[in-house]
PDB file with SEQRES, HELIX, SHEET and CRYST1 records, atoms N, CA, C and O in Angstrom:
SEQRES   1 A   80  MET ASP HIS GLY ASP CYS SER GLU THR LEU HIS GLU LEU          
SEQRES   2 A   80  TYR HIS PHE LEU ASP GLY GLU LEU THR ASP GLU LYS ARG          
SEQRES   3 A   80  VAL ALA ILE GLN GLU HIS LEU GLU ALA CYS PRO PRO CYS          
SEQRES   4 A   80  PHE GLU ALA PHE ASP PHE GLU ALA GLU ILE LYS GLN TYR          
SEQRES   5 A   80  ILE ALA GLN LYS CYS ARG ASP ARG VAL PRO GLU SER LEU          
SEQRES   6 A   80  ARG SER ARG ILE ALA ASP ALA ILE ASP HIS VAL ASP PRO          
SEQRES   7 A   80  GLY GLY                                                      
HELIX    1 AA1 CYS A    6  LEU A   17  1                                  12    
HELIX    2 AA2 ASP A   23  ALA A   35  1                                  13    
HELIX    3 AA3 PRO A   37  LYS A   56  1                                  20    
HELIX    4 AA4 GLU A   63  ASP A   74  1                                  12    
CRYST1    1.000    1.000    1.000  90.00  90.00  90.00 P 1           1          
ATOM      1  N   MET A   1     -32.971  -2.529   9.132  1.00  0.00           N  
ATOM      2  CA  MET A   1     -33.101  -3.897   9.592  1.00  0.00           C  
ATOM      3  C   MET A   1     -31.880  -4.241  10.433  1.00  0.00           C  
ATOM      4  O   MET A   1     -30.743  -4.027  10.012  1.00  0.00           O  
ATOM      5  N   ASP A   2     -32.121  -4.768  11.605  1.00  0.00           N  
ATOM      6  CA  ASP A   2     -31.060  -5.191  12.510  1.00  0.00           C  
ATOM      7  C   ASP A   2     -30.404  -6.455  11.959  1.00  0.00           C  
ATOM      8  O   ASP A   2     -31.086  -7.337  11.438  1.00  0.00           O  
ATOM      9  N   HIS A   3     -29.075  -6.538  12.075  1.00  0.00           N  
ATOM     10  CA  HIS A   3     -28.370  -7.723  11.579  1.00  0.00           C  
ATOM     11  C   HIS A   3     -28.785  -8.972  12.326  1.00  0.00           C  
ATOM     12  O   HIS A   3     -28.577 -10.078  11.826  1.00  0.00           O  
ATOM     13  N   GLY A   4     -29.360  -8.834  13.500  1.00  0.00           N  
ATOM     14  CA  GLY A   4     -29.785  -9.987  14.262  1.00  0.00           C  
ATOM     15  C   GLY A   4     -31.191 -10.451  13.913  1.00  0.00           C  
ATOM     16  O   GLY A   4     -31.665 -11.440  14.473  1.00  0.00           O  
ATOM     17  N   ASP A   5     -31.857  -9.775  13.018  1.00  0.00           N  
ATOM     18  CA  ASP A   5     -33.253 -10.075  12.707  1.00  0.00           C  
ATOM     19  C   ASP A   5     -33.352 -11.073  11.551  1.00  0.00           C  
ATOM     20  O   ASP A   5     -33.664 -10.713  10.417  1.00  0.00           O  
ATOM     21  N   CYS A   6     -33.077 -12.327  11.875  1.00  0.00           N  
ATOM     22  CA  CYS A   6     -33.110 -13.372  10.848  1.00  0.00           C  
ATOM     23  C   CYS A   6     -34.525 -13.611  10.322  1.00  0.00           C  
ATOM     24  O   CYS A   6     -34.706 -13.873   9.133  1.00  0.00           O  
ATOM     25  N   SER A   7     -35.521 -13.525  11.188  1.00  0.00           N  
ATOM     26  CA  SER A   7     -36.884 -13.797  10.743  1.00  0.00           C  
ATOM     27  C   SER A   7     -37.322 -12.793   9.675  1.00  0.00           C  
ATOM     28  O   SER A   7     -37.986 -13.166   8.709  1.00  0.00           O  
ATOM     29  N   GLU A   8     -36.957 -11.534   9.844  1.00  0.00           N  
ATOM     30  CA  GLU A   8     -37.298 -10.513   8.846  1.00  0.00           C  
ATOM     31  C   GLU A   8     -36.560 -10.777   7.531  1.00  0.00           C  
ATOM     32  O   GLU A   8     -37.138 -10.649   6.452  1.00  0.00           O  
ATOM     33  N   THR A   9     -35.293 -11.141   7.628  1.00  0.00           N  
ATOM     34  CA  THR A   9     -34.511 -11.445   6.423  1.00  0.00           C  
ATOM     35  C   THR A   9     -35.114 -12.617   5.678  1.00  0.00           C  
ATOM     36  O   THR A   9     -35.301 -12.556   4.463  1.00  0.00           O  
ATOM     37  N   LEU A  10     -35.421 -13.690   6.402  1.00  0.00           N  
ATOM     38  CA  LEU A  10     -35.983 -14.873   5.751  1.00  0.00           C  
ATOM     39  C   LEU A  10     -37.373 -14.591   5.190  1.00  0.00           C  
ATOM     40  O   LEU A  10     -37.755 -15.150   4.162  1.00  0.00           O  
ATOM     41  N   HIS A  11     -38.127 -13.729   5.860  1.00  0.00           N  
ATOM     42  CA  HIS A  11     -39.452 -13.346   5.371  1.00  0.00           C  
ATOM     43  C   HIS A  11     -39.353 -12.601   4.027  1.00  0.00           C  
ATOM     44  O   HIS A  11     -40.201 -12.773   3.151  1.00  0.00           O  
ATOM     45  N   GLU A  12     -38.333 -11.794   3.882  1.00  0.00           N  
ATOM     46  CA  GLU A  12     -38.160 -10.977   2.674  1.00  0.00           C  
ATOM     47  C   GLU A  12     -37.316 -11.666   1.603  1.00  0.00           C  
ATOM     48  O   GLU A  12     -37.092 -11.096   0.535  1.00  0.00           O  
ATOM     49  N   LEU A  13     -36.848 -12.877   1.872  1.00  0.00           N  
ATOM     50  CA  LEU A  13     -35.903 -13.539   0.978  1.00  0.00           C  
ATOM     51  C   LEU A  13     -36.430 -13.703  -0.445  1.00  0.00           C  
ATOM     52  O   LEU A  13     -35.696 -13.451  -1.401  1.00  0.00           O  
ATOM     53  N   TYR A  14     -37.678 -14.116  -0.603  1.00  0.00           N  
ATOM     54  CA  TYR A  14     -38.230 -14.299  -1.953  1.00  0.00           C  
ATOM     55  C   TYR A  14     -38.328 -12.967  -2.689  1.00  0.00           C  
ATOM     56  O   TYR A  14     -38.068 -12.892  -3.890  1.00  0.00           O  
ATOM     57  N   HIS A  15     -38.704 -11.922  -1.964  1.00  0.00           N  
ATOM     58  CA  HIS A  15     -38.765 -10.597  -2.585  1.00  0.00           C  
ATOM     59  C   HIS A  15     -37.370 -10.140  -2.996  1.00  0.00           C  
ATOM     60  O   HIS A  15     -37.193  -9.506  -4.037  1.00  0.00           O  
ATOM     61  N   PHE A  16     -36.387 -10.469  -2.169  1.00  0.00           N  
ATOM     62  CA  PHE A  16     -34.993 -10.139  -2.470  1.00  0.00           C  
ATOM     63  C   PHE A  16     -34.557 -10.869  -3.748  1.00  0.00           C  
ATOM     64  O   PHE A  16     -33.969 -10.263  -4.643  1.00  0.00           O  
ATOM     65  N   LEU A  17     -34.845 -12.157  -3.825  1.00  0.00           N  
ATOM     66  CA  LEU A  17     -34.459 -12.953  -4.998  1.00  0.00           C  
ATOM     67  C   LEU A  17     -35.153 -12.472  -6.271  1.00  0.00           C  
ATOM     68  O   LEU A  17     -34.583 -12.541  -7.360  1.00  0.00           O  
ATOM     69  N   ASP A  18     -36.371 -11.991  -6.129  1.00  0.00           N  
ATOM     70  CA  ASP A  18     -37.130 -11.527  -7.285  1.00  0.00           C  
ATOM     71  C   ASP A  18     -36.863 -10.065  -7.627  1.00  0.00           C  
ATOM     72  O   ASP A  18     -37.426  -9.549  -8.592  1.00  0.00           O  
ATOM     73  N   GLY A  19     -36.011  -9.387  -6.850  1.00  0.00           N  
ATOM     74  CA  GLY A  19     -35.694  -7.991  -7.118  1.00  0.00           C  
ATOM     75  C   GLY A  19     -36.859  -7.054  -6.866  1.00  0.00           C  
ATOM     76  O   GLY A  19     -37.007  -6.043  -7.553  1.00  0.00           O  
ATOM     77  N   GLU A  20     -37.688  -7.383  -5.884  1.00  0.00           N  
ATOM     78  CA  GLU A  20     -38.904  -6.610  -5.623  1.00  0.00           C  
ATOM     79  C   GLU A  20     -38.807  -5.698  -4.401  1.00  0.00           C  
ATOM     80  O   GLU A  20     -39.832  -5.234  -3.902  1.00  0.00           O  
ATOM     81  N   LEU A  21     -37.607  -5.438  -3.916  1.00  0.00           N  
ATOM     82  CA  LEU A  21     -37.449  -4.614  -2.715  1.00  0.00           C  
ATOM     83  C   LEU A  21     -36.923  -3.229  -3.058  1.00  0.00           C  
ATOM     84  O   LEU A  21     -36.339  -3.006  -4.119  1.00  0.00           O  
ATOM     85  N   THR A  22     -37.144  -2.316  -2.139  1.00  0.00           N  
ATOM     86  CA  THR A  22     -36.544  -0.996  -2.285  1.00  0.00           C  
ATOM     87  C   THR A  22     -35.033  -1.143  -2.158  1.00  0.00           C  
ATOM     88  O   THR A  22     -34.545  -2.143  -1.631  1.00  0.00           O  
ATOM     89  N   ASP A  23     -34.306  -0.164  -2.632  1.00  0.00           N  
ATOM     90  CA  ASP A  23     -32.849  -0.212  -2.522  1.00  0.00           C  
ATOM     91  C   ASP A  23     -32.413  -0.331  -1.066  1.00  0.00           C  
ATOM     92  O   ASP A  23     -31.470  -1.057  -0.749  1.00  0.00           O  
ATOM     93  N   GLU A  24     -33.103   0.386  -0.184  1.00  0.00           N  
ATOM     94  CA  GLU A  24     -32.751   0.367   1.239  1.00  0.00           C  
ATOM     95  C   GLU A  24     -32.908  -1.036   1.835  1.00  0.00           C  
ATOM     96  O   GLU A  24     -32.022  -1.510   2.547  1.00  0.00           O  
ATOM     97  N   LYS A  25     -34.030  -1.696   1.546  1.00  0.00           N  
ATOM     98  CA  LYS A  25     -34.247  -3.045   2.074  1.00  0.00           C  
ATOM     99  C   LYS A  25     -33.279  -4.044   1.442  1.00  0.00           C  
ATOM    100  O   LYS A  25     -32.776  -4.943   2.116  1.00  0.00           O  
ATOM    101  N   ARG A  26     -33.025  -3.881   0.153  1.00  0.00           N  
ATOM    102  CA  ARG A  26     -32.110  -4.783  -0.547  1.00  0.00           C  
ATOM    103  C   ARG A  26     -30.721  -4.719   0.071  1.00  0.00           C  
ATOM    104  O   ARG A  26     -30.093  -5.752   0.304  1.00  0.00           O  
ATOM    105  N   VAL A  27     -30.242  -3.510   0.338  1.00  0.00           N  
ATOM    106  CA  VAL A  27     -28.924  -3.330   0.943  1.00  0.00           C  
ATOM    107  C   VAL A  27     -28.908  -3.921   2.353  1.00  0.00           C  
ATOM    108  O   VAL A  27     -27.946  -4.588   2.734  1.00  0.00           O  
ATOM    109  N   ALA A  28     -29.959  -3.684   3.122  1.00  0.00           N  
ATOM    110  CA  ALA A  28     -30.022  -4.209   4.490  1.00  0.00           C  
ATOM    111  C   ALA A  28     -29.983  -5.736   4.489  1.00  0.00           C  
ATOM    112  O   ALA A  28     -29.284  -6.344   5.300  1.00  0.00           O  
ATOM    113  N   ILE A  29     -30.731  -6.349   3.580  1.00  0.00           N  
ATOM    114  CA  ILE A  29     -30.736  -7.813   3.514  1.00  0.00           C  
ATOM    115  C   ILE A  29     -29.387  -8.328   3.038  1.00  0.00           C  
ATOM    116  O   ILE A  29     -28.884  -9.318   3.568  1.00  0.00           O  
ATOM    117  N   GLN A  30     -28.800  -7.678   2.055  1.00  0.00           N  
ATOM    118  CA  GLN A  30     -27.479  -8.089   1.573  1.00  0.00           C  
ATOM    119  C   GLN A  30     -26.460  -8.045   2.709  1.00  0.00           C  
ATOM    120  O   GLN A  30     -25.661  -8.969   2.861  1.00  0.00           O  
ATOM    121  N   GLU A  31     -26.483  -6.986   3.501  1.00  0.00           N  
ATOM    122  CA  GLU A  31     -25.566  -6.869   4.633  1.00  0.00           C  
ATOM    123  C   GLU A  31     -25.816  -7.974   5.655  1.00  0.00           C  
ATOM    124  O   GLU A  31     -24.876  -8.547   6.206  1.00  0.00           O  
ATOM    125  N   HIS A  32     -27.086  -8.264   5.898  1.00  0.00           N  
ATOM    126  CA  HIS A  32     -27.414  -9.329   6.842  1.00  0.00           C  
ATOM    127  C   HIS A  32     -26.903 -10.674   6.327  1.00  0.00           C  
ATOM    128  O   HIS A  32     -26.314 -11.446   7.083  1.00  0.00           O  
ATOM    129  N   LEU A  33     -27.126 -10.953   5.052  1.00  0.00           N  
ATOM    130  CA  LEU A  33     -26.680 -12.224   4.478  1.00  0.00           C  
ATOM    131  C   LEU A  33     -25.165 -12.380   4.564  1.00  0.00           C  
ATOM    132  O   LEU A  33     -24.658 -13.475   4.808  1.00  0.00           O  
ATOM    133  N   GLU A  34     -24.450 -11.284   4.364  1.00  0.00           N  
ATOM    134  CA  GLU A  34     -22.991 -11.333   4.440  1.00  0.00           C  
ATOM    135  C   GLU A  34     -22.498 -11.592   5.868  1.00  0.00           C  
ATOM    136  O   GLU A  34     -21.415 -12.145   6.062  1.00  0.00           O  
ATOM    137  N   ALA A  35     -23.293 -11.192   6.862  1.00  0.00           N  
ATOM    138  CA  ALA A  35     -22.874 -11.318   8.254  1.00  0.00           C  
ATOM    139  C   ALA A  35     -23.473 -12.532   8.963  1.00  0.00           C  
ATOM    140  O   ALA A  35     -23.100 -12.826  10.098  1.00  0.00           O  
ATOM    141  N   CYS A  36     -24.391 -13.236   8.313  1.00  0.00           N  
ATOM    142  CA  CYS A  36     -25.129 -14.311   8.991  1.00  0.00           C  
ATOM    143  C   CYS A  36     -25.074 -15.597   8.160  1.00  0.00           C  
ATOM    144  O   CYS A  36     -25.880 -15.768   7.246  1.00  0.00           O  
ATOM    145  N   PRO A  37     -24.152 -16.488   8.459  1.00  0.00           N  
ATOM    146  CA  PRO A  37     -24.025 -17.726   7.674  1.00  0.00           C  
ATOM    147  C   PRO A  37     -25.310 -18.557   7.562  1.00  0.00           C  
ATOM    148  O   PRO A  37     -25.588 -19.058   6.472  1.00  0.00           O  
ATOM    149  N   PRO A  38     -26.107 -18.731   8.622  1.00  0.00           N  
ATOM    150  CA  PRO A  38     -27.339 -19.519   8.450  1.00  0.00           C  
ATOM    151  C   PRO A  38     -28.318 -18.898   7.441  1.00  0.00           C  
ATOM    152  O   PRO A  38     -28.927 -19.609   6.642  1.00  0.00           O  
ATOM    153  N   CYS A  39     -28.457 -17.593   7.485  1.00  0.00           N  
ATOM    154  CA  CYS A  39     -29.347 -16.931   6.524  1.00  0.00           C  
ATOM    155  C   CYS A  39     -28.764 -17.003   5.119  1.00  0.00           C  
ATOM    156  O   CYS A  39     -29.503 -17.167   4.148  1.00  0.00           O  
ATOM    157  N   PHE A  40     -27.445 -16.881   5.004  1.00  0.00           N  
ATOM    158  CA  PHE A  40     -26.827 -16.985   3.689  1.00  0.00           C  
ATOM    159  C   PHE A  40     -27.036 -18.377   3.108  1.00  0.00           C  
ATOM    160  O   PHE A  40     -27.262 -18.517   1.906  1.00  0.00           O  
ATOM    161  N   GLU A  41     -26.962 -19.410   3.949  1.00  0.00           N  
ATOM    162  CA  GLU A  41     -27.215 -20.771   3.461  1.00  0.00           C  
ATOM    163  C   GLU A  41     -28.644 -20.906   2.950  1.00  0.00           C  
ATOM    164  O   GLU A  41     -28.879 -21.532   1.917  1.00  0.00           O  
ATOM    165  N   ALA A  42     -29.596 -20.324   3.669  1.00  0.00           N  
ATOM    166  CA  ALA A  42     -30.993 -20.359   3.222  1.00  0.00           C  
ATOM    167  C   ALA A  42     -31.136 -19.612   1.906  1.00  0.00           C  
ATOM    168  O   ALA A  42     -31.824 -20.080   0.999  1.00  0.00           O  
ATOM    169  N   PHE A  43     -30.498 -18.461   1.794  1.00  0.00           N  
ATOM    170  CA  PHE A  43     -30.533 -17.687   0.548  1.00  0.00           C  
ATOM    171  C   PHE A  43     -29.938 -18.489  -0.601  1.00  0.00           C  
ATOM    172  O   PHE A  43     -30.520 -18.559  -1.684  1.00  0.00           O  
ATOM    173  N   ASP A  44     -28.779 -19.094  -0.366  1.00  0.00           N  
ATOM    174  CA  ASP A  44     -28.094 -19.867  -1.399  1.00  0.00           C  
ATOM    175  C   ASP A  44     -28.961 -21.031  -1.868  1.00  0.00           C  
ATOM    176  O   ASP A  44     -29.056 -21.299  -3.065  1.00  0.00           O  
ATOM    177  N   PHE A  45     -29.587 -21.715  -0.927  1.00  0.00           N  
ATOM    178  CA  PHE A  45     -30.462 -22.832  -1.252  1.00  0.00           C  
ATOM    179  C   PHE A  45     -31.652 -22.367  -2.090  1.00  0.00           C  
ATOM    180  O   PHE A  45     -31.960 -22.966  -3.121  1.00  0.00           O  
ATOM    181  N   GLU A  46     -32.313 -21.311  -1.654  1.00  0.00           N  
ATOM    182  CA  GLU A  46     -33.478 -20.797  -2.385  1.00  0.00           C  
ATOM    183  C   GLU A  46     -33.087 -20.288  -3.772  1.00  0.00           C  
ATOM    184  O   GLU A  46     -33.833 -20.474  -4.734  1.00  0.00           O  
ATOM    185  N   ALA A  47     -31.932 -19.652  -3.878  1.00  0.00           N  
ATOM    186  CA  ALA A  47     -31.472 -19.156  -5.177  1.00  0.00           C  
ATOM    187  C   ALA A  47     -31.213 -20.323  -6.128  1.00  0.00           C  
ATOM    188  O   ALA A  47     -31.544 -20.242  -7.311  1.00  0.00           O  
ATOM    189  N   GLU A  48     -30.624 -21.408  -5.619  1.00  0.00           N  
ATOM    190  CA  GLU A  48     -30.380 -22.579  -6.459  1.00  0.00           C  
ATOM    191  C   GLU A  48     -31.683 -23.218  -6.908  1.00  0.00           C  
ATOM    192  O   GLU A  48     -31.811 -23.611  -8.068  1.00  0.00           O  
ATOM    193  N   ILE A  49     -32.649 -23.328  -6.009  1.00  0.00           N  
ATOM    194  CA  ILE A  49     -33.952 -23.894  -6.377  1.00  0.00           C  
ATOM    195  C   ILE A  49     -34.623 -23.036  -7.439  1.00  0.00           C  
ATOM    196  O   ILE A  49     -35.157 -23.553  -8.421  1.00  0.00           O  
ATOM    197  N   LYS A  50     -34.595 -21.733  -7.239  1.00  0.00           N  
ATOM    198  CA  LYS A  50     -35.220 -20.817  -8.206  1.00  0.00           C  
ATOM    199  C   LYS A  50     -34.574 -20.969  -9.583  1.00  0.00           C  
ATOM    200  O   LYS A  50     -35.274 -21.003 -10.595  1.00  0.00           O  
ATOM    201  N   GLN A  51     -33.258 -21.059  -9.626  1.00  0.00           N  
ATOM    202  CA  GLN A  51     -32.549 -21.221 -10.891  1.00  0.00           C  
ATOM    203  C   GLN A  51     -32.889 -22.562 -11.535  1.00  0.00           C  
ATOM    204  O   GLN A  51     -33.113 -22.628 -12.743  1.00  0.00           O  
ATOM    205  N   TYR A  52     -32.930 -23.622 -10.745  1.00  0.00           N  
ATOM    206  CA  TYR A  52     -33.242 -24.945 -11.259  1.00  0.00           C  
ATOM    207  C   TYR A  52     -34.641 -24.969 -11.867  1.00  0.00           C  
ATOM    208  O   TYR A  52     -34.836 -25.472 -12.973  1.00  0.00           O  
ATOM    209  N   ILE A  53     -35.605 -24.424 -11.140  1.00  0.00           N  
ATOM    210  CA  ILE A  53     -36.977 -24.393 -11.633  1.00  0.00           C  
ATOM    211  C   ILE A  53     -37.068 -23.582 -12.919  1.00  0.00           C  
ATOM    212  O   ILE A  53     -37.752 -23.984 -13.860  1.00  0.00           O  
ATOM    213  N   ALA A  54     -36.391 -22.458 -12.964  1.00  0.00           N  
ATOM    214  CA  ALA A  54     -36.414 -21.618 -14.167  1.00  0.00           C  
ATOM    215  C   ALA A  54     -35.864 -22.375 -15.370  1.00  0.00           C  
ATOM    216  O   ALA A  54     -36.381 -22.239 -16.479  1.00  0.00           O  
ATOM    217  N   GLN A  55     -34.822 -23.167 -15.157  1.00  0.00           N  
ATOM    218  CA  GLN A  55     -34.231 -23.920 -16.257  1.00  0.00           C  
ATOM    219  C   GLN A  55     -35.107 -25.090 -16.684  1.00  0.00           C  
ATOM    220  O   GLN A  55     -35.235 -25.359 -17.878  1.00  0.00           O  
ATOM    221  N   LYS A  56     -35.704 -25.780 -15.738  1.00  0.00           N  
ATOM    222  CA  LYS A  56     -36.463 -26.997 -16.034  1.00  0.00           C  
ATOM    223  C   LYS A  56     -37.899 -26.730 -16.451  1.00  0.00           C  
ATOM    224  O   LYS A  56     -38.526 -27.590 -17.070  1.00  0.00           O  
ATOM    225  N   CYS A  57     -38.421 -25.590 -16.137  1.00  0.00           N  
ATOM    226  CA  CYS A  57     -39.835 -25.331 -16.408  1.00  0.00           C  
ATOM    227  C   CYS A  57     -40.074 -24.499 -17.656  1.00  0.00           C  
ATOM    228  O   CYS A  57     -41.152 -23.932 -17.834  1.00  0.00           O  
ATOM    229  N   ARG A  58     -39.104 -24.427 -18.492  1.00  0.00           N  
ATOM    230  CA  ARG A  58     -39.317 -23.723 -19.756  1.00  0.00           C  
ATOM    231  C   ARG A  58     -40.152 -24.617 -20.658  1.00  0.00           C  
ATOM    232  O   ARG A  58     -39.763 -25.739 -20.984  1.00  0.00           O  
ATOM    233  N   ASP A  59     -41.289 -24.105 -21.047  1.00  0.00           N  
ATOM    234  CA  ASP A  59     -42.167 -24.883 -21.911  1.00  0.00           C  
ATOM    235  C   ASP A  59     -41.634 -24.909 -23.326  1.00  0.00           C  
ATOM    236  O   ASP A  59     -41.252 -23.885 -23.893  1.00  0.00           O  
ATOM    237  N   ARG A  60     -41.620 -26.088 -23.868  1.00  0.00           N  
ATOM    238  CA  ARG A  60     -41.250 -26.246 -25.270  1.00  0.00           C  
ATOM    239  C   ARG A  60     -42.512 -26.654 -26.011  1.00  0.00           C  
ATOM    240  O   ARG A  60     -42.940 -27.807 -25.958  1.00  0.00           O  
ATOM    241  N   VAL A  61     -43.089 -25.700 -26.692  1.00  0.00           N  
ATOM    242  CA  VAL A  61     -44.340 -25.926 -27.390  1.00  0.00           C  
ATOM    243  C   VAL A  61     -44.024 -26.395 -28.811  1.00  0.00           C  
ATOM    244  O   VAL A  61     -43.271 -25.741 -29.533  1.00  0.00           O  
ATOM    245  N   PRO A  62     -44.601 -27.524 -29.204  1.00  0.00           N  
ATOM    246  CA  PRO A  62     -44.376 -28.007 -30.578  1.00  0.00           C  
ATOM    247  C   PRO A  62     -44.852 -26.982 -31.601  1.00  0.00           C  
ATOM    248  O   PRO A  62     -45.850 -26.293 -31.391  1.00  0.00           O  
ATOM    249  N   GLU A  63     -44.135 -26.894 -32.688  1.00  0.00           N  
ATOM    250  CA  GLU A  63     -44.467 -25.925 -33.738  1.00  0.00           C  
ATOM    251  C   GLU A  63     -45.875 -26.151 -34.269  1.00  0.00           C  
ATOM    252  O   GLU A  63     -46.569 -25.187 -34.594  1.00  0.00           O  
ATOM    253  N   SER A  64     -46.313 -27.403 -34.365  1.00  0.00           N  
ATOM    254  CA  SER A  64     -47.667 -27.690 -34.861  1.00  0.00           C  
ATOM    255  C   SER A  64     -48.722 -27.075 -33.944  1.00  0.00           C  
ATOM    256  O   SER A  64     -49.742 -26.582 -34.427  1.00  0.00           O  
ATOM    257  N   LEU A  65     -48.497 -27.095 -32.633  1.00  0.00           N  
ATOM    258  CA  LEU A  65     -49.440 -26.494 -31.698  1.00  0.00           C  
ATOM    259  C   LEU A  65     -49.420 -24.977 -31.825  1.00  0.00           C  
ATOM    260  O   LEU A  65     -50.469 -24.336 -31.783  1.00  0.00           O  
ATOM    261  N   ARG A  66     -48.248 -24.409 -31.980  1.00  0.00           N  
ATOM    262  CA  ARG A  66     -48.156 -22.958 -32.181  1.00  0.00           C  
ATOM    263  C   ARG A  66     -48.945 -22.531 -33.406  1.00  0.00           C  
ATOM    264  O   ARG A  66     -49.661 -21.530 -33.372  1.00  0.00           O  
ATOM    265  N   SER A  67     -48.815 -23.283 -34.482  1.00  0.00           N  
ATOM    266  CA  SER A  67     -49.527 -22.962 -35.729  1.00  0.00           C  
ATOM    267  C   SER A  67     -51.029 -23.054 -35.525  1.00  0.00           C  
ATOM    268  O   SER A  67     -51.773 -22.190 -35.987  1.00  0.00           O  
ATOM    269  N   ARG A  68     -51.477 -24.092 -34.840  1.00  0.00           N  
ATOM    270  CA  ARG A  68     -52.921 -24.253 -34.608  1.00  0.00           C  
ATOM    271  C   ARG A  68     -53.461 -23.106 -33.767  1.00  0.00           C  
ATOM    272  O   ARG A  68     -54.548 -22.597 -34.039  1.00  0.00           O  
ATOM    273  N   ILE A  69     -52.717 -22.695 -32.753  1.00  0.00           N  
ATOM    274  CA  ILE A  69     -53.154 -21.580 -31.906  1.00  0.00           C  
ATOM    275  C   ILE A  69     -53.196 -20.284 -32.706  1.00  0.00           C  
ATOM    276  O   ILE A  69     -54.151 -19.515 -32.599  1.00  0.00           O  
ATOM    277  N   ALA A  70     -52.159 -20.039 -33.510  1.00  0.00           N  
ATOM    278  CA  ALA A  70     -52.126 -18.824 -34.331  1.00  0.00           C  
ATOM    279  C   ALA A  70     -53.291 -18.814 -35.311  1.00  0.00           C  
ATOM    280  O   ALA A  70     -53.918 -17.774 -35.516  1.00  0.00           O  
ATOM    281  N   ASP A  71     -53.588 -19.963 -35.922  1.00  0.00           N  
ATOM    282  CA  ASP A  71     -54.727 -20.047 -36.854  1.00  0.00           C  
ATOM    283  C   ASP A  71     -56.040 -19.779 -36.128  1.00  0.00           C  
ATOM    284  O   ASP A  71     -56.909 -19.084 -36.654  1.00  0.00           O  
ATOM    285  N   ALA A  72     -56.188 -20.326 -34.924  1.00  0.00           N  
ATOM    286  CA  ALA A  72     -57.421 -20.119 -34.145  1.00  0.00           C  
ATOM    287  C   ALA A  72     -57.583 -18.649 -33.790  1.00  0.00           C  
ATOM    288  O   ALA A  72     -58.692 -18.118 -33.842  1.00  0.00           O  
ATOM    289  N   ILE A  73     -56.494 -17.989 -33.431  1.00  0.00           N  
ATOM    290  CA  ILE A  73     -56.555 -16.566 -33.087  1.00  0.00           C  
ATOM    291  C   ILE A  73     -56.927 -15.742 -34.316  1.00  0.00           C  
ATOM    292  O   ILE A  73     -57.701 -14.790 -34.220  1.00  0.00           O  
ATOM    293  N   ASP A  74     -56.379 -16.107 -35.462  1.00  0.00           N  
ATOM    294  CA  ASP A  74     -56.687 -15.387 -36.699  1.00  0.00           C  
ATOM    295  C   ASP A  74     -58.160 -15.506 -37.070  1.00  0.00           C  
ATOM    296  O   ASP A  74     -58.701 -14.613 -37.723  1.00  0.00           O  
ATOM    297  N   HIS A  75     -58.817 -16.590 -36.667  1.00  0.00           N  
ATOM    298  CA  HIS A  75     -60.203 -16.828 -37.051  1.00  0.00           C  
ATOM    299  C   HIS A  75     -61.233 -16.443 -35.981  1.00  0.00           C  
ATOM    300  O   HIS A  75     -62.424 -16.712 -36.143  1.00  0.00           O  
ATOM    301  N   VAL A  76     -60.785 -15.825 -34.905  1.00  0.00           N  
ATOM    302  CA  VAL A  76     -61.702 -15.393 -33.851  1.00  0.00           C  
ATOM    303  C   VAL A  76     -62.458 -14.172 -34.327  1.00  0.00           C  
ATOM    304  O   VAL A  76     -61.878 -13.239 -34.882  1.00  0.00           O  
ATOM    305  N   ASP A  77     -63.757 -14.191 -34.105  1.00  0.00           N  
ATOM    306  CA  ASP A  77     -64.625 -13.062 -34.468  1.00  0.00           C  
ATOM    307  C   ASP A  77     -64.537 -12.022 -33.357  1.00  0.00           C  
ATOM    308  O   ASP A  77     -65.027 -12.267 -32.254  1.00  0.00           O  
ATOM    309  N   PRO A  78     -63.912 -10.843 -33.624  1.00  0.00           N  
ATOM    310  CA  PRO A  78     -63.762  -9.835 -32.581  1.00  0.00           C  
ATOM    311  C   PRO A  78     -65.094  -9.297 -32.077  1.00  0.00           C  
ATOM    312  O   PRO A  78     -65.147  -8.721 -30.990  1.00  0.00           O  
ATOM    313  N   GLY A  79     -66.161  -9.470 -32.833  1.00  0.00           N  
ATOM    314  CA  GLY A  79     -67.473  -8.981 -32.409  1.00  0.00           C  
ATOM    315  C   GLY A  79     -68.170  -9.934 -31.459  1.00  0.00           C  
ATOM    316  O   GLY A  79     -69.216  -9.602 -30.901  1.00  0.00           O  
ATOM    317  N   GLY A  80     -67.597 -11.126 -31.268  1.00  0.00           N  
ATOM    318  CA  GLY A  80     -68.121 -12.079 -30.304  1.00  0.00           C  
ATOM    319  C   GLY A  80     -69.245 -12.843 -30.812  1.00  0.00           C  
ATOM    320  O   GLY A  80     -69.789 -13.689 -30.101  1.00  0.00           O  
TER     321      GLY A  80                                                      
END                                                                             
């Protein structure tokens, strides 16, 4: 990946954040981010949003609901 190819870097940014790239692509994007302040700002922003969502979207299921679901699963007829 050329260091001047911002569109490719931004296109792959979510895959980079999710750790879904090959080592070669990951290194190329990391090098681009280190050399390109606008792309690094986009990366930083997306990383912060991803972290915020991960923290705020953790479901807290009441214990009573967990018990009801477990009881329902225990009483399911596997034969249909």
